[in-house]
Amino acid sequence: GMVWYGMVWYGMVWYGMVWCGVVWCGVVWNGVEWHGMAWHGMAWHGM
């Protein structure tokens, strides 16, 4: 019924938020961070 539907929906949303958060923050942000560090390092050493 409604309770089960609410639990499943809440679980999907929560799991989606956590999973997307982990993937987004972990992969994308880490990639941006590493890319920025590498770029900054190249520019720094280039100078």
PDB file of N, CA and C in Angstrom:
ATOM      1  N   GLY A   1       0.812  -1.204   0.000  1.00  0.00           N
ATOM      2  CA  GLY A   1       0.000   0.000   0.000  1.00  0.00           C
ATOM      3  C   GLY A   1       0.854   1.267   0.000  1.00  0.00           C
ATOM      4  N   MET A   2       0.305   2.283   0.586  1.00  0.00           N
ATOM      5  CA  MET A   2       0.976   3.584   0.595  1.00  0.00           C
ATOM      6  C   MET A   2       2.290   3.537   1.375  1.00  0.00           C
ATOM      7  N   VAL A   3       2.283   2.810   2.476  1.00  0.00           N
ATOM      8  CA  VAL A   3       3.493   2.740   3.308  1.00  0.00           C
ATOM      9  C   VAL A   3       4.624   2.078   2.530  1.00  0.00           C
ATOM     10  N   TRP A   4       4.312   0.955   1.888  1.00  0.00           N
ATOM     11  CA  TRP A   4       5.319   0.234   1.113  1.00  0.00           C
ATOM     12  C   TRP A   4       5.823   1.103  -0.036  1.00  0.00           C
ATOM     13  N   TYR A   5       4.896   1.756  -0.713  1.00  0.00           N
ATOM     14  CA  TYR A   5       5.257   2.633  -1.826  1.00  0.00           C
ATOM     15  C   TYR A   5       6.134   3.772  -1.327  1.00  0.00           C
ATOM     16  N   GLY A   6       5.771   4.324  -0.170  1.00  0.00           N
ATOM     17  CA  GLY A   6       6.565   5.408   0.408  1.00  0.00           C
ATOM     18  C   GLY A   6       7.957   4.937   0.775  1.00  0.00           C
ATOM     19  N   MET A   7       8.057   3.736   1.351  1.00  0.00           N
ATOM     20  CA  MET A   7       9.359   3.195   1.736  1.00  0.00           C
ATOM     21  C   MET A   7      10.232   2.974   0.510  1.00  0.00           C
ATOM     22  N   VAL A   8       9.639   2.378  -0.516  1.00  0.00           N
ATOM     23  CA  VAL A   8      10.393   2.100  -1.743  1.00  0.00           C
ATOM     24  C   VAL A   8      10.831   3.402  -2.397  1.00  0.00           C
ATOM     25  N   TRP A   9       9.907   4.360  -2.477  1.00  0.00           N
ATOM     26  CA  TRP A   9      10.211   5.646  -3.100  1.00  0.00           C
ATOM     27  C   TRP A   9      11.300   6.364  -2.326  1.00  0.00           C
ATOM     28  N   TYR A  10      11.151   6.380  -0.998  1.00  0.00           N
ATOM     29  CA  TYR A  10      12.134   7.040  -0.143  1.00  0.00           C
ATOM     30  C   TYR A  10      13.485   6.350  -0.277  1.00  0.00           C
ATOM     31  N   GLY A  11      13.462   5.026  -0.324  1.00  0.00           N
ATOM     32  CA  GLY A  11      14.699   4.268  -0.482  1.00  0.00           C
ATOM     33  C   GLY A  11      15.374   4.573  -1.813  1.00  0.00           C
ATOM     34  N   MET A  12      14.576   4.640  -2.865  1.00  0.00           N
ATOM     35  CA  MET A  12      15.124   4.932  -4.190  1.00  0.00           C
ATOM     36  C   MET A  12      15.731   6.329  -4.227  1.00  0.00           C
ATOM     37  N   VAL A  13      14.995   7.292  -3.654  1.00  0.00           N
ATOM     38  CA  VAL A  13      15.478   8.674  -3.657  1.00  0.00           C
ATOM     39  C   VAL A  13      16.746   8.794  -2.818  1.00  0.00           C
ATOM     40  N   TRP A  14      16.719   8.205  -1.627  1.00  0.00           N
ATOM     41  CA  TRP A  14      17.872   8.280  -0.723  1.00  0.00           C
ATOM     42  C   TRP A  14      19.080   7.592  -1.353  1.00  0.00           C
ATOM     43  N   TYR A  15      18.853   6.368  -1.873  1.00  0.00           N
ATOM     44  CA  TYR A  15      19.936   5.613  -2.497  1.00  0.00           C
ATOM     45  C   TYR A  15      20.466   6.364  -3.714  1.00  0.00           C
ATOM     46  N   GLY A  16      19.553   6.948  -4.479  1.00  0.00           N
ATOM     47  CA  GLY A  16      19.956   7.719  -5.654  1.00  0.00           C
ATOM     48  C   GLY A  16      20.770   8.934  -5.266  1.00  0.00           C
ATOM     49  N   MET A  17      20.341   9.615  -4.208  1.00  0.00           N
ATOM     50  CA  MET A  17      21.062  10.803  -3.745  1.00  0.00           C
ATOM     51  C   MET A  17      22.466  10.433  -3.277  1.00  0.00           C
ATOM     52  N   VAL A  18      22.546   9.369  -2.484  1.00  0.00           N
ATOM     53  CA  VAL A  18      23.841   8.940  -1.954  1.00  0.00           C
ATOM     54  C   VAL A  18      24.743   8.471  -3.086  1.00  0.00           C
ATOM     55  N   TRP A  19      24.195   7.625  -3.966  1.00  0.00           N
ATOM     56  CA  TRP A  19      24.980   7.073  -5.068  1.00  0.00           C
ATOM     57  C   TRP A  19      25.454   8.180  -6.006  1.00  0.00           C
ATOM     58  N   CYS A  20      24.520   9.071  -6.380  1.00  0.00           N
ATOM     59  CA  CYS A  20      24.874  10.187  -7.257  1.00  0.00           C
ATOM     60  C   CYS A  20      25.865  11.108  -6.559  1.00  0.00           C
ATOM     61  N   GLY A  21      25.683  11.286  -5.249  1.00  0.00           N
ATOM     62  CA  GLY A  21      26.601  12.127  -4.488  1.00  0.00           C
ATOM     63  C   GLY A  21      27.996  11.535  -4.460  1.00  0.00           C
ATOM     64  N   VAL A  22      28.076  10.235  -4.248  1.00  0.00           N
ATOM     65  CA  VAL A  22      29.380   9.572  -4.197  1.00  0.00           C
ATOM     66  C   VAL A  22      30.052   9.630  -5.562  1.00  0.00           C
ATOM     67  N   VAL A  23      29.286   9.306  -6.597  1.00  0.00           N
ATOM     68  CA  VAL A  23      29.850   9.305  -7.949  1.00  0.00           C
ATOM     69  C   VAL A  23      30.243  10.715  -8.358  1.00  0.00           C
ATOM     70  N   TRP A  24      29.326  11.670  -8.127  1.00  0.00           N
ATOM     71  CA  TRP A  24      29.581  13.052  -8.541  1.00  0.00           C
ATOM     72  C   TRP A  24      30.764  13.621  -7.789  1.00  0.00           C
ATOM     73  N   CYS A  25      30.691  13.548  -6.452  1.00  0.00           N
ATOM     74  CA  CYS A  25      31.751  14.131  -5.626  1.00  0.00           C
ATOM     75  C   CYS A  25      33.050  13.354  -5.788  1.00  0.00           C
ATOM     76  N   GLY A  26      32.954  12.039  -5.820  1.00  0.00           N
ATOM     77  CA  GLY A  26      34.149  11.213  -5.877  1.00  0.00           C
ATOM     78  C   GLY A  26      34.845  11.265  -7.223  1.00  0.00           C
ATOM     79  N   VAL A  27      34.088  11.026  -8.293  1.00  0.00           N
ATOM     80  CA  VAL A  27      34.704  10.912  -9.613  1.00  0.00           C
ATOM     81  C   VAL A  27      34.872  12.276 -10.263  1.00  0.00           C
ATOM     82  N   VAL A  28      33.766  13.011 -10.357  1.00  0.00           N
ATOM     83  CA  VAL A  28      33.802  14.275 -11.091  1.00  0.00           C
ATOM     84  C   VAL A  28      34.646  15.302 -10.355  1.00  0.00           C
ATOM     85  N   TRP A  29      34.344  15.507  -9.073  1.00  0.00           N
ATOM     86  CA  TRP A  29      35.071  16.519  -8.304  1.00  0.00           C
ATOM     87  C   TRP A  29      36.540  16.140  -8.213  1.00  0.00           C
ATOM     88  N   ASN A  30      36.822  14.845  -7.967  1.00  0.00           N
ATOM     89  CA  ASN A  30      38.198  14.385  -7.870  1.00  0.00           C
ATOM     90  C   ASN A  30      38.900  14.584  -9.201  1.00  0.00           C
ATOM     91  N   GLY A  31      38.180  14.330 -10.300  1.00  0.00           N
ATOM     92  CA  GLY A  31      38.755  14.541 -11.623  1.00  0.00           C
ATOM     93  C   GLY A  31      39.074  16.002 -11.857  1.00  0.00           C
ATOM     94  N   VAL A  32      38.155  16.875 -11.441  1.00  0.00           N
ATOM     95  CA  VAL A  32      38.384  18.312 -11.596  1.00  0.00           C
ATOM     96  C   VAL A  32      39.568  18.735 -10.740  1.00  0.00           C
ATOM     97  N   GLU A  33      39.608  18.218  -9.520  1.00  0.00           N
ATOM     98  CA  GLU A  33      40.679  18.560  -8.589  1.00  0.00           C
ATOM     99  C   GLU A  33      42.028  18.128  -9.159  1.00  0.00           C
ATOM    100  N   TRP A  34      42.098  16.885  -9.628  1.00  0.00           N
ATOM    101  CA  TRP A  34      43.355  16.370 -10.172  1.00  0.00           C
ATOM    102  C   TRP A  34      43.739  17.119 -11.441  1.00  0.00           C
ATOM    103  N   HIS A  35      42.727  17.397 -12.270  1.00  0.00           N
ATOM    104  CA  HIS A  35      43.000  18.114 -13.510  1.00  0.00           C
ATOM    105  C   HIS A  35      43.527  19.503 -13.190  1.00  0.00           C
ATOM    106  N   GLY A  36      42.902  20.146 -12.195  1.00  0.00           N
ATOM    107  CA  GLY A  36      43.346  21.479 -11.788  1.00  0.00           C
ATOM    108  C   GLY A  36      44.759  21.436 -11.228  1.00  0.00           C
ATOM    109  N   MET A  37      45.049  20.417 -10.423  1.00  0.00           N
ATOM    110  CA  MET A  37      46.381  20.289  -9.832  1.00  0.00           C
ATOM    111  C   MET A  37      47.424  20.056 -10.918  1.00  0.00           C
ATOM    112  N   ALA A  38      47.091  19.172 -11.862  1.00  0.00           N
ATOM    113  CA  ALA A  38      48.024  18.862 -12.938  1.00  0.00           C
ATOM    114  C   ALA A  38      48.267  20.096 -13.797  1.00  0.00           C
ATOM    115  N   TRP A  39      47.182  20.809 -14.110  1.00  0.00           N
ATOM    116  CA  TRP A  39      47.290  22.007 -14.937  1.00  0.00           C
ATOM    117  C   TRP A  39      48.101  23.065 -14.217  1.00  0.00           C
ATOM    118  N   HIS A  40      47.815  23.266 -12.940  1.00  0.00           N
ATOM    119  CA  HIS A  40      48.532  24.257 -12.148  1.00  0.00           C
ATOM    120  C   HIS A  40      49.998  23.858 -12.022  1.00  0.00           C
ATOM    121  N   GLY A  41      50.225  22.564 -11.826  1.00  0.00           N
ATOM    122  CA  GLY A  41      51.593  22.076 -11.709  1.00  0.00           C
ATOM    123  C   GLY A  41      52.371  22.280 -13.003  1.00  0.00           C
ATOM    124  N   MET A  42      51.729  22.018 -14.128  1.00  0.00           N
ATOM    125  CA  MET A  42      52.375  22.209 -15.425  1.00  0.00           C
ATOM    126  C   MET A  42      52.704  23.681 -15.634  1.00  0.00           C
ATOM    127  N   ALA A  43      51.732  24.540 -15.313  1.00  0.00           N
ATOM    128  CA  ALA A  43      51.943  25.976 -15.486  1.00  0.00           C
ATOM    129  C   ALA A  43      53.056  26.454 -14.556  1.00  0.00           C
ATOM    130  N   TRP A  44      53.034  25.935 -13.329  1.00  0.00           N
ATOM    131  CA  TRP A  44      54.027  26.339 -12.332  1.00  0.00           C
ATOM    132  C   TRP A  44      55.422  25.909 -12.781  1.00  0.00           C
ATOM    133  N   HIS A  45      55.544  24.643 -13.192  1.00  0.00           N
ATOM    134  CA  HIS A  45      56.851  24.142 -13.620  1.00  0.00           C
ATOM    135  C   HIS A  45      57.263  24.755 -14.949  1.00  0.00           C
ATOM    136  N   GLY A  46      56.241  25.071 -15.770  1.00  0.00           N
ATOM    137  CA  GLY A  46      56.534  25.700 -17.056  1.00  0.00           C
ATOM    138  C   GLY A  46      57.178  27.064 -16.850  1.00  0.00           C
ATOM    139  N   MET A  47      56.713  27.773 -15.818  1.00  0.00           N
ATOM    140  CA  MET A  47      57.271  29.079 -15.513  1.00  0.00           C
ATOM    141  C   MET A  47      58.647  28.902 -14.868  1.00  0.00           C
TER     142      MET A  47
END
